[in-house]
Short mmCIF file of C-alpha atoms and ligand atoms in Angstrom, two decimals:
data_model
loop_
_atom_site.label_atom_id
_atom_site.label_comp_id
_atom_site.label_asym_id
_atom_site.label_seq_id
_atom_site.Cartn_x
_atom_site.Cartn_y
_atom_site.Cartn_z
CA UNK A 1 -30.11 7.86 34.57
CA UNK A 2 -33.89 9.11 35.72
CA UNK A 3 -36.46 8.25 33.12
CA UNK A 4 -36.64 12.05 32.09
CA UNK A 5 -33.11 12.48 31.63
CA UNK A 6 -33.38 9.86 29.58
CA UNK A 7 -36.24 10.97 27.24
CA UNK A 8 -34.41 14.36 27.03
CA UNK A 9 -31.29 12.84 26.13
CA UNK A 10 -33.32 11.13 23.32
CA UNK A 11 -34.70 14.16 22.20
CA UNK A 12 -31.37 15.49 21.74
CA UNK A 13 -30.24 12.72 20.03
CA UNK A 14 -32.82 13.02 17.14
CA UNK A 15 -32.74 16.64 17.11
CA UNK A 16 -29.14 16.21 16.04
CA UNK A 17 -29.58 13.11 13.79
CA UNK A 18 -32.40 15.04 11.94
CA UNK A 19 -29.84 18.49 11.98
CA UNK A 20 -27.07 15.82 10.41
CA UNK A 21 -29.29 14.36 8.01
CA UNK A 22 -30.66 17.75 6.54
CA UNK A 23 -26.82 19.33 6.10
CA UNK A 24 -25.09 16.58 4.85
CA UNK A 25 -22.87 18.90 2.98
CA UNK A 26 -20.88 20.88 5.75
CA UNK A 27 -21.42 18.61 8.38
CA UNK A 28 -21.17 20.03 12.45
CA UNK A 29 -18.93 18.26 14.45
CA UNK A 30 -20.74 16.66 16.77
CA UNK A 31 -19.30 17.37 20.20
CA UNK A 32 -22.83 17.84 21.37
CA UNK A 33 -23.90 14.64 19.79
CA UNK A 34 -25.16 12.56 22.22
CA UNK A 35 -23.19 9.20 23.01
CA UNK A 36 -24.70 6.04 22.45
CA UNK A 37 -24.84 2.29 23.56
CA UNK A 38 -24.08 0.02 21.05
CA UNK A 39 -25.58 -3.70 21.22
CA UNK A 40 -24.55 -6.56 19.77
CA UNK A 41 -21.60 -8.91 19.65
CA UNK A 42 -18.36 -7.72 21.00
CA UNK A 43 -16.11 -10.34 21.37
CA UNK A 44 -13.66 -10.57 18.31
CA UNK A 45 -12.22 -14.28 16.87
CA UNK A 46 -8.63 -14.10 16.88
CA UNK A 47 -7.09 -14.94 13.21
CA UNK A 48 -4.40 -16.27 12.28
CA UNK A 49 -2.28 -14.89 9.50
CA UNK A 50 -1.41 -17.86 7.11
CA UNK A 51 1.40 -17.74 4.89
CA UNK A 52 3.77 -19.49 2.89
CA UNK A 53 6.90 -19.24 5.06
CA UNK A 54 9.22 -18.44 2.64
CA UNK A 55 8.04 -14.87 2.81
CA UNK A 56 9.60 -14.09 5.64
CA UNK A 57 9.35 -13.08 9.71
CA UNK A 58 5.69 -11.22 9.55
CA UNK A 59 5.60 -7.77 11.35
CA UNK A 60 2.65 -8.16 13.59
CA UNK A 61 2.18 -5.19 16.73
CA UNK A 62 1.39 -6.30 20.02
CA UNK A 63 -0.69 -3.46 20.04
CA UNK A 64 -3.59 -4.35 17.46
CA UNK A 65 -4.18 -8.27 17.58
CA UNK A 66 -5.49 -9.14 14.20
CA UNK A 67 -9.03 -10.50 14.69
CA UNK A 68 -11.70 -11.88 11.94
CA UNK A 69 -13.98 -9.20 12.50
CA UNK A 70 -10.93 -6.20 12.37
CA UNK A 71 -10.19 -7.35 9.49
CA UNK A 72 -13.71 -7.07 8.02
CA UNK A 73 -14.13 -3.64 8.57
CA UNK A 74 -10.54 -2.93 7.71
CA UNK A 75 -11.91 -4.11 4.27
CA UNK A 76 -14.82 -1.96 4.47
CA UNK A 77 -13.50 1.11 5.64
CA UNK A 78 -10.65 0.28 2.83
CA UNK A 79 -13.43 0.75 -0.28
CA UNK A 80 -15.77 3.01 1.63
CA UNK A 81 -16.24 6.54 0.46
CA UNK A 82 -17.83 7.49 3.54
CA UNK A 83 -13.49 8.15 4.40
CA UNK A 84 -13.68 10.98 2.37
CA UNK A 85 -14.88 14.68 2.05
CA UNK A 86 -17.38 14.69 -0.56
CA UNK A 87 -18.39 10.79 -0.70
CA UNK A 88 -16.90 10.00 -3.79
CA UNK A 89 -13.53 8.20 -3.15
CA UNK A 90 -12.09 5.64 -0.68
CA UNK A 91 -8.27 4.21 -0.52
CA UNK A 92 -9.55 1.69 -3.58
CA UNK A 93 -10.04 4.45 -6.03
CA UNK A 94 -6.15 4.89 -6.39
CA UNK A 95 -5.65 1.42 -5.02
CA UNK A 96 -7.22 -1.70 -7.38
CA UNK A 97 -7.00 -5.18 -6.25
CA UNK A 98 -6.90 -6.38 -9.93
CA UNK A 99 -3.73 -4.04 -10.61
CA UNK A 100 -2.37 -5.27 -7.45
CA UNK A 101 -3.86 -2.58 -5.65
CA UNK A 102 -2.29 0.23 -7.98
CA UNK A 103 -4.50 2.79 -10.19
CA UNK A 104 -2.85 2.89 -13.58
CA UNK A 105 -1.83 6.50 -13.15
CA UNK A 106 1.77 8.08 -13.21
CA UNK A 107 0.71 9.94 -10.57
CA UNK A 108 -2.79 9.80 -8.08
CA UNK A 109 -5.47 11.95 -8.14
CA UNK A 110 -7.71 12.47 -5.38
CA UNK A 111 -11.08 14.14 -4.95
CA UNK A 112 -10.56 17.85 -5.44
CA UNK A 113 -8.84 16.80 -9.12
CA UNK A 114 -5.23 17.88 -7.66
CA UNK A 115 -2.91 15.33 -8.88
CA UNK A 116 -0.60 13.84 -5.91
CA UNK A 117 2.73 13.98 -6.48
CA UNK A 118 3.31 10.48 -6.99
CA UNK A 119 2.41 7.39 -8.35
CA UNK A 120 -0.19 4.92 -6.16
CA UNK A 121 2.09 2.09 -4.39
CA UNK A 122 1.16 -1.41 -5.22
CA UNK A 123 -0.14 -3.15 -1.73
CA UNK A 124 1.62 -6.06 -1.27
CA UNK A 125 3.57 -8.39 1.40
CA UNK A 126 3.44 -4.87 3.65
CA UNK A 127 2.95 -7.28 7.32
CA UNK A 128 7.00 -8.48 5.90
CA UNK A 129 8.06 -4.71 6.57
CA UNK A 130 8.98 -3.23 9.34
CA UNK A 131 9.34 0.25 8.85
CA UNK A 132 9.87 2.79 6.14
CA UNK A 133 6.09 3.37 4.32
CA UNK A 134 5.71 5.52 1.13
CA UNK A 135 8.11 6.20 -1.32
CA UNK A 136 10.11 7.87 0.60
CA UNK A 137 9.46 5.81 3.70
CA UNK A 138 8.09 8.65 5.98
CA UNK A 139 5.17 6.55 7.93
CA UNK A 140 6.59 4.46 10.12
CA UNK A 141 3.75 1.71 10.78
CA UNK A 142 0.72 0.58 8.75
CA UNK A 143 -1.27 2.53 11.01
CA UNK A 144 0.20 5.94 10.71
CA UNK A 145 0.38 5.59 7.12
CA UNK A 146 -3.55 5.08 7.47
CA UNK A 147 -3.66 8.23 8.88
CA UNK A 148 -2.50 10.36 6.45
CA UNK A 149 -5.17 10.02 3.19
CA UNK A 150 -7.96 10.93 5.04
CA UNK A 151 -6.52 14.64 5.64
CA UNK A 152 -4.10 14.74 2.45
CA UNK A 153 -5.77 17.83 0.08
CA UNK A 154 -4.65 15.78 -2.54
CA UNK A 155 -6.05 12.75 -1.50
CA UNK A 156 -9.26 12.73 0.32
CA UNK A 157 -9.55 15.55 1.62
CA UNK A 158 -11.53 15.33 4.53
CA UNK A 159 -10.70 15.59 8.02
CA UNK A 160 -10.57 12.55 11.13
CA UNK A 161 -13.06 15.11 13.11
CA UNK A 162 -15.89 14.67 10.69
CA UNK A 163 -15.08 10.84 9.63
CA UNK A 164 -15.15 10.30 13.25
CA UNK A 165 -18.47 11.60 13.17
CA UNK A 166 -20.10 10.02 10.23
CA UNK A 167 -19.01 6.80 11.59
CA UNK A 168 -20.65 7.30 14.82
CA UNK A 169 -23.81 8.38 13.66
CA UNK A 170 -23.96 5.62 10.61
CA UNK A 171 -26.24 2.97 10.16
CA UNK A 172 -24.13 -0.24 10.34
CA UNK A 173 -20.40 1.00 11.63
CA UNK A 174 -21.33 1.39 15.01
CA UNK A 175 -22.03 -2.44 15.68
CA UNK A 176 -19.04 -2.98 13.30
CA UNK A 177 -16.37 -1.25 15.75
CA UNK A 178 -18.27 -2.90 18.60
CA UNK A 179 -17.71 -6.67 16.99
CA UNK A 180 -14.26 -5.91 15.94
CA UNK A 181 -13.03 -4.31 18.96
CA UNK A 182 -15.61 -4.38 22.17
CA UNK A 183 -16.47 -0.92 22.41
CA UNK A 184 -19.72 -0.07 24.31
CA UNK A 185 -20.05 3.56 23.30
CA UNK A 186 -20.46 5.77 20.01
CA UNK A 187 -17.83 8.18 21.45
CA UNK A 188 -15.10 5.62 21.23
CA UNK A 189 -15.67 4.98 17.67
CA UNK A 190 -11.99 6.68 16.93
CA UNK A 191 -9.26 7.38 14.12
CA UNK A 192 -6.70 5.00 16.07
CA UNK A 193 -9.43 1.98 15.98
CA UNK A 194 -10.13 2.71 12.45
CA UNK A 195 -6.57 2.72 11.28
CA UNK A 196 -6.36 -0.28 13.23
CA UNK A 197 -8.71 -1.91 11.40
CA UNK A 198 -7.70 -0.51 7.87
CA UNK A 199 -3.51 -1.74 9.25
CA UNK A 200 -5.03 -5.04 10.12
CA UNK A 201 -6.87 -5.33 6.33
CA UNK A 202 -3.41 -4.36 4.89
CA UNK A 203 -1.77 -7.46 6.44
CA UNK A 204 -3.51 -10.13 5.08
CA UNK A 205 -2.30 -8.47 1.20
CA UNK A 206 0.15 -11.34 0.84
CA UNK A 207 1.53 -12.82 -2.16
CA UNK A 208 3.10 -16.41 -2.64
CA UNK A 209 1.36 -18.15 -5.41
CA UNK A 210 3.05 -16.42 -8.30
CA UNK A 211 4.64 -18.75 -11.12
CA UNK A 212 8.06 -18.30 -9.97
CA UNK A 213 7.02 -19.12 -6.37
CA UNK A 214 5.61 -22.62 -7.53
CA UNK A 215 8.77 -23.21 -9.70
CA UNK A 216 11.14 -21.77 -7.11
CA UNK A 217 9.74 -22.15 -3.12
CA UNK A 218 6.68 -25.39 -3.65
CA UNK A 219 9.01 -27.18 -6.42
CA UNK A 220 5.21 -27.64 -7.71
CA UNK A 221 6.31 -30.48 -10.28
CA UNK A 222 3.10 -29.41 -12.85
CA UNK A 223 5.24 -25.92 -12.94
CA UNK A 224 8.31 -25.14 -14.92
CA UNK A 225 10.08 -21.90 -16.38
CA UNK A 226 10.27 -21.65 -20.41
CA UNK A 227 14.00 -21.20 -21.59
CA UNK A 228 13.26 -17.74 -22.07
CA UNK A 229 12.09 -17.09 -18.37
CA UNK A 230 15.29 -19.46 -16.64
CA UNK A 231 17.48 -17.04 -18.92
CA UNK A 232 15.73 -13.95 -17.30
CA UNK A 233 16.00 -14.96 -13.90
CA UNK A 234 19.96 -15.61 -14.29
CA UNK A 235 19.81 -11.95 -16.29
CA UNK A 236 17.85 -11.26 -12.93
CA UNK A 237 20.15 -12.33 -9.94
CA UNK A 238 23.40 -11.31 -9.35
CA UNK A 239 25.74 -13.71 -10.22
CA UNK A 240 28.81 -14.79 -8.30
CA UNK A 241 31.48 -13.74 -10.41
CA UNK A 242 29.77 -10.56 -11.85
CA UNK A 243 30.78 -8.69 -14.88
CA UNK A 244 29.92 -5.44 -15.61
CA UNK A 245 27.94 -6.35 -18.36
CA UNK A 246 25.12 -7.89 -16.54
CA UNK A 247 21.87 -6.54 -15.03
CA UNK A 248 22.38 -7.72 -11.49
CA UNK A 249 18.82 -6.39 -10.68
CA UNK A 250 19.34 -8.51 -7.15
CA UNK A 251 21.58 -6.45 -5.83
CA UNK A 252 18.61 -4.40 -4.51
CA UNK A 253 14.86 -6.23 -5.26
CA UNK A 254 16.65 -9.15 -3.46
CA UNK A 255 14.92 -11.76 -0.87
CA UNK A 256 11.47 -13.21 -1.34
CA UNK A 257 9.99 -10.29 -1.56
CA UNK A 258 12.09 -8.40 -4.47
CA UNK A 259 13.24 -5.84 -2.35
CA UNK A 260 15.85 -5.06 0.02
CA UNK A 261 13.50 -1.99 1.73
CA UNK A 262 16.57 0.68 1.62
CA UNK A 263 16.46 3.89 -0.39
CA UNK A 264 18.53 4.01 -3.22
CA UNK A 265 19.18 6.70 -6.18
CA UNK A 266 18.37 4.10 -9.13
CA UNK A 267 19.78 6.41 -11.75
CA UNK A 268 16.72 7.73 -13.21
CA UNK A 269 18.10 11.77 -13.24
CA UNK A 270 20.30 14.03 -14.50
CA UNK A 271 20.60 16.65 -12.21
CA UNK A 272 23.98 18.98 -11.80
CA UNK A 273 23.56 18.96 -7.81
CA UNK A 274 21.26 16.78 -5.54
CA UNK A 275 19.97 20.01 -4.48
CA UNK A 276 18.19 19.79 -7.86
CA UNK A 277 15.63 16.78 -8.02
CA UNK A 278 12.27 17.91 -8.50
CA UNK A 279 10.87 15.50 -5.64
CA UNK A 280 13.83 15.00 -2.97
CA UNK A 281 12.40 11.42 -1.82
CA UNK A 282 14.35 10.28 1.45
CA UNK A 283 16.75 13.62 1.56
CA UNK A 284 12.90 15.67 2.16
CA UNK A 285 12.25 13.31 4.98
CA UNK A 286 15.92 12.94 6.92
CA UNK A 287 17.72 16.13 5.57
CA UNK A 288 20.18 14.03 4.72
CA UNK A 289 21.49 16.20 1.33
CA UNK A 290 23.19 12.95 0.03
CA UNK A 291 20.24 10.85 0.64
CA UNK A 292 18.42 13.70 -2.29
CA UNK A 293 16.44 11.88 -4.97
CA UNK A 294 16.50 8.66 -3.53
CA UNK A 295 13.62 6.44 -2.67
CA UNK A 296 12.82 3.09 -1.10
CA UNK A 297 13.41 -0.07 -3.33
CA UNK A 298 9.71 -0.95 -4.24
CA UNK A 299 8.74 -4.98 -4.48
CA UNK A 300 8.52 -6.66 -7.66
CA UNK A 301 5.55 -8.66 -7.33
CA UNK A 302 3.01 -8.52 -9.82
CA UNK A 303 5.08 -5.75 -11.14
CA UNK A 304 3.46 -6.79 -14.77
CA UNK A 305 0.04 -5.62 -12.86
CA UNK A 306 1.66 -2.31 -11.64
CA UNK A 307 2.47 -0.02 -14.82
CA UNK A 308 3.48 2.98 -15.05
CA UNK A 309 6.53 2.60 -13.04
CA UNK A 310 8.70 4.79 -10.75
CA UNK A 311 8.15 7.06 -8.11
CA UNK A 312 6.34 9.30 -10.49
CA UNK A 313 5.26 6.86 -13.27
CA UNK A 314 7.47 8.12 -15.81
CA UNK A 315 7.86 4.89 -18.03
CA UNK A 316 4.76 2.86 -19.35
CA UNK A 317 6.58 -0.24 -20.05
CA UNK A 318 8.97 -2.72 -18.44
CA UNK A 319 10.99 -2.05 -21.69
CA UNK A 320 11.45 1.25 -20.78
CA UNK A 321 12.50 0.67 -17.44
CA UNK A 322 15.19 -1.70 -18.72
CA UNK A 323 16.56 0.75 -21.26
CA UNK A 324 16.87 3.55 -18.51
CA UNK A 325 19.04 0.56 -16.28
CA UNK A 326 20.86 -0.37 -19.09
CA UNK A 327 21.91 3.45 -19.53
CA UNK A 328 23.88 3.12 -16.06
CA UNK A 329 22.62 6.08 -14.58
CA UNK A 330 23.88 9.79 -15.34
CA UNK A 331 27.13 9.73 -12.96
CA UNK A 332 25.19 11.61 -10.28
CA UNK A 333 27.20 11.47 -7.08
CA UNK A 334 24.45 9.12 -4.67
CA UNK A 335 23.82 7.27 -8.04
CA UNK A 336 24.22 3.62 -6.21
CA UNK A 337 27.18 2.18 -7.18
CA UNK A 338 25.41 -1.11 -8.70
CA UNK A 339 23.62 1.53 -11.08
CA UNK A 340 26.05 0.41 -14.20
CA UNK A 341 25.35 -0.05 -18.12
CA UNK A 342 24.80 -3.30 -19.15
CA UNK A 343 24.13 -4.37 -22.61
CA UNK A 344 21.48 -6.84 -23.38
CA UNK A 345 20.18 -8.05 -26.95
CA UNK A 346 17.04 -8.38 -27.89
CA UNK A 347 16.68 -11.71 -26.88
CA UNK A 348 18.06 -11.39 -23.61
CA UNK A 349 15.53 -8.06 -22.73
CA UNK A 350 12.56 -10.42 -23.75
CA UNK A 351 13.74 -12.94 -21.11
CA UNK A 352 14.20 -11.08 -18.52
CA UNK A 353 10.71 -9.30 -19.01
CA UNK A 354 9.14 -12.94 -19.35
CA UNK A 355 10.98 -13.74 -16.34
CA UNK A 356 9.22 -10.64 -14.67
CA UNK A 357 5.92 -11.83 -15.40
CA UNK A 358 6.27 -14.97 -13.72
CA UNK A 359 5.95 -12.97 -10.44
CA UNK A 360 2.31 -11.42 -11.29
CA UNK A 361 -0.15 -14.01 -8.89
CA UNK A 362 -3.78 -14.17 -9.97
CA UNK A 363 -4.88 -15.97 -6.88
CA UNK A 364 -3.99 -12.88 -5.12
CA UNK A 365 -5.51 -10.27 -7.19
CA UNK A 366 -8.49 -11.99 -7.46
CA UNK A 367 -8.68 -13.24 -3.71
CA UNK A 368 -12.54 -12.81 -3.01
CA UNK A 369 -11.54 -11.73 0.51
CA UNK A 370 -9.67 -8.79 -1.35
CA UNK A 371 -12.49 -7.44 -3.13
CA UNK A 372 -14.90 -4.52 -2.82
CA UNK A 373 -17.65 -5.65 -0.41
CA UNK A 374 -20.29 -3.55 -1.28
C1 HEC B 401 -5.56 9.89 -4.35
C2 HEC B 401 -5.10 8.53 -4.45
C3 HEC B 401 -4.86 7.76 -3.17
C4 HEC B 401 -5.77 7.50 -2.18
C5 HEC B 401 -7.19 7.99 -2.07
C6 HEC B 401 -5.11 6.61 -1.25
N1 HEC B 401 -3.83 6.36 -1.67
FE1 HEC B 401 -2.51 5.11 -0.80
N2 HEC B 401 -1.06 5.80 -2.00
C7 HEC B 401 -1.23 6.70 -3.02
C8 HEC B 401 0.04 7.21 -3.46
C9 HEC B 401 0.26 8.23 -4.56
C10 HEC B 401 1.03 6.57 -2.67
C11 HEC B 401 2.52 6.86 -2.68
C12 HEC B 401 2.67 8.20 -1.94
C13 HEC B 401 4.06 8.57 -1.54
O1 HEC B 401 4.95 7.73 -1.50
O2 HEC B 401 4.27 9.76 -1.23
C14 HEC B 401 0.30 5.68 -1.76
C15 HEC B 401 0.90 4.84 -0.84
C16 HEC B 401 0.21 4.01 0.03
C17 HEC B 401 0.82 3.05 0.93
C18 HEC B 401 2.29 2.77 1.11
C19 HEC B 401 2.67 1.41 0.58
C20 HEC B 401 4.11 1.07 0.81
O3 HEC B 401 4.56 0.02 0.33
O4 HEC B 401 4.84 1.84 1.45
C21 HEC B 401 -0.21 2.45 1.62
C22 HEC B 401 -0.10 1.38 2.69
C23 HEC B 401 -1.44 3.05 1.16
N3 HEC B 401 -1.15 3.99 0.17
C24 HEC B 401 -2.70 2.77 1.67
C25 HEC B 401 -3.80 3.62 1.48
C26 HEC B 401 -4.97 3.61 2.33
C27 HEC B 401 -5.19 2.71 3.52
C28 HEC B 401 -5.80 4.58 1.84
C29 HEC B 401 -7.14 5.00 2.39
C30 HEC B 401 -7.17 5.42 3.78
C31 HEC B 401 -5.14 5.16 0.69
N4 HEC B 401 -3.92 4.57 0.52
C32 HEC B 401 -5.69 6.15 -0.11
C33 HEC B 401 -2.45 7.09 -3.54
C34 HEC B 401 -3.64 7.05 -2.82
C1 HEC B 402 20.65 0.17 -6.85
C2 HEC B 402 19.45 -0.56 -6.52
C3 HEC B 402 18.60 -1.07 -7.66
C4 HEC B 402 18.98 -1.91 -8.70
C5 HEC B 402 20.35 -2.51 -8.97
C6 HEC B 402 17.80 -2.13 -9.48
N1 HEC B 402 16.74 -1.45 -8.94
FE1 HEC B 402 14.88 -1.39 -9.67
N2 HEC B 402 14.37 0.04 -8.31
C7 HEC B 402 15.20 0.52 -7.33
C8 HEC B 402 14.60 1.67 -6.69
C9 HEC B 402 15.18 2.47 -5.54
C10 HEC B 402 13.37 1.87 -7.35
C11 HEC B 402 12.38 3.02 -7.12
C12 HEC B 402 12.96 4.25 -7.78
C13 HEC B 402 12.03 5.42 -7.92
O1 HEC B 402 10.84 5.25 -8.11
O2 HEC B 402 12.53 6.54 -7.85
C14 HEC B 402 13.27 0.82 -8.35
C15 HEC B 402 12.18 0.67 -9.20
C16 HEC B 402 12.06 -0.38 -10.11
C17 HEC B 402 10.87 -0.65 -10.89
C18 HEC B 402 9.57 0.14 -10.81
C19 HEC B 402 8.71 -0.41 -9.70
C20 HEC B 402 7.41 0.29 -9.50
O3 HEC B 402 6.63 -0.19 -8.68
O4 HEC B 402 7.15 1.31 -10.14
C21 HEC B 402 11.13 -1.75 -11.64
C22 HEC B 402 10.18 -2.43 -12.60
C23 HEC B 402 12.48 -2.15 -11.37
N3 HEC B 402 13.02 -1.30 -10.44
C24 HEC B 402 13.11 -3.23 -11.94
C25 HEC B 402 14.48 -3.45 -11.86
C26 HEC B 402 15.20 -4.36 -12.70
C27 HEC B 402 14.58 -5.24 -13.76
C28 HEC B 402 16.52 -4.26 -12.35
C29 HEC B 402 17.70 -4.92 -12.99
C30 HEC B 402 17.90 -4.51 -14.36
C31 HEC B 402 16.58 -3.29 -11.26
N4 HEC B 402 15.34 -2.81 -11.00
C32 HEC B 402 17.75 -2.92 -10.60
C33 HEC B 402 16.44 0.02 -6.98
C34 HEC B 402 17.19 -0.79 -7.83
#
């Protein structure tokens, strides 16, 4: 480029930096923005995901190599309210790490004061899943669930257009997207890289180091279960020769991570046709009529951490959620078949709650690497 192009190309550059700066409100898009270099490092460290191995096969696309410095601005991008329309929230204000990344709500609210129409997923173990995001599994990756927040009216409200831009023309991002993934250029500061980044944050969320995985998986000898918690986790599992009577919660929170990711009706309504749940779950997403009112089979982990429960939040207390089980459902016709009463005494409810506890993991809510970084 000759030396005048240059300075002309400058000129344009702060004329639109000083435009941007003086209308932060309803921002241009910035088509005519002028594209810069970046400097600085851009050669990422490859990092490797460590993890007790009785979690399971981890889910890890050829397609965005986790590196240390992806991950970093995963985090930051994570609890940054530059991701949303008016500056004031970021994925962490419906996702806490102390609450295992859940906001205590039975169902989110996002910047305009709409409620969403469900309750905030805990974020845990996700790299051990393959498919199936949300409640009702509709993203399909890490990354396209990324997507959706951003744009959700519900949610944040904004749109990728002008976080595309405010990234580009930020202070600090620019050499962030460069270190993480050895871009030269403003321009190709994108949505894809930073769902990359945000997917590649997600996967280090893993839990091992509950209670019942020192008892259970590290046979940690300094670790055992009370009375009351071995007689919740036989309440808990399914047992070989099952009677009706018993809770058999196993049959679908099974494996290490409490869930067997399929979409089940869990007995929770009592609706006259399946034409007639107020939030359809899976049947919206597939059409599938008999799949109405179903959702995926959430993970247990931490689930103390995680109140109120249920797609929409609708009980406050593990209690409750036993009572509804215990009811057996309304005899809805997808009602899963391993949806029956069981009868438990006081005792025996008090076990099986203890026994839930053991699965909330303090080293992972309070994980400094978890936290918000600014
Ligand atoms: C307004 C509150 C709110 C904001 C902001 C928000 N989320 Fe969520 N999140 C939710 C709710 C509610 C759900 C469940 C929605 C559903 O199933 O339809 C959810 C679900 C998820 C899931 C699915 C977890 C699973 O196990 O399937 C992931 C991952 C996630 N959010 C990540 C993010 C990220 C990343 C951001 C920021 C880009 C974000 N969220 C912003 C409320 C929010
Ligand atoms: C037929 C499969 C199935 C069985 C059996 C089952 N669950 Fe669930 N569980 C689910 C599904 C599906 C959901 C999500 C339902 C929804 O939100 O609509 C769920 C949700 C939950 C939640 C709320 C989780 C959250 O993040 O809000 C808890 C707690 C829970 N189950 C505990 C148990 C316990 C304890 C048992 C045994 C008494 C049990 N479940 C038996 C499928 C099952």
């Amino acid at each position: 480029m000759k030396t005048y192009t240059k300075l002309l190309f400058l000129a344009a550059c702060l004329a639109c930096f000083t435009f941007l700066a003086c209308d932060d409100d309803e921002m241009p898009s910035c088509d005519n923005c002028p594209d810069e270099l970046i400097t600085g490092p851009n050669v990422p460290t490859p990092y490797t995901l460590e993890f007790p191995s009785f979690l399971g096969q981890p889910n890890l696309p050829a397609d965005n190599p986790m590196t240390e410095q992806g991950i970093l601005l995963g985090r930051m991008l994570f609890f940054d309210p530059i991701l949303s329309a008016d500056s004031t929230m970021s994925c962490f204000s419906c996702h806490f790490p102390e609450q295992s990344f859940t906001d205590g709500l039975d169902k989110s609210v996002g910047i305009l004061g709409i409620p969403t129409q469900r309750s905030a997923m805990s974020l845990v173990n996700m790299v051990f899943m393959e498919k199936d995001f949300f409640w009702d599994g509709r993203a399909n990756s890490l990354e396209d669930q990324a997507f959706l927040p951003i744009e959700a009216h519900d949610e944040l409200n904004d749109s990728w257009e002008n976080v595309e831009t405010k990234l580009r023309r930020h202070n600090d991002y620019p050499a962030l997207f460069r270190a993480a993934f050895g871009i030269d250029r403003t321009s190709e500061i994108t949505r894809d890289l930073a769902v990359k980044a945000i997917a590649q944050f997600e996967r280090t969320l893993i839990s091992g180091n509950s209670k019942y995985d020192k008892v259970i998986w590290f046979n940690d000898l300094s670790q055992e279960f009370t009375e009351q918690e071995q007689l919740g986790l036989e309440l808990f599992e399914v047992e070989t020769a099952i009677t009706l009577e018993h809770p058999g919660c196993t049959h679908c929170h099974s494996g290490p991570n409490f869930t067997d990711n399929k979409f089940h009706n869990n007995g929770l309504d009592n609706v006259a046709s399946l034409a007639d749940f107020s939030d359809l779950g899976r049947g919206a997403i597939n059409g599938v009529f008999f799949d109405n009112g179903t959702f995926r089979t959430p993970s247990l982990r931490n689930i103390a951490l995680t109140a109120p429960y249920m797609h929409d939040g609708r009980f406050e207390t593990l209690e409750q959620v036993l009572d509804n089980y215990a009811q057996g459902g309304h005899g809805v016709e997808n009602e899963d078949p391993n949806i029956r009463p069981f009868d438990l005494t006081q005792e025996e409810k008090e076990a099986l709650i203890a026994f839930l506890h053991t699965l909330t993991d303090t080293s992972f809510v309070n994980n400094p690497r978890f936290q918000n970084p600014f």
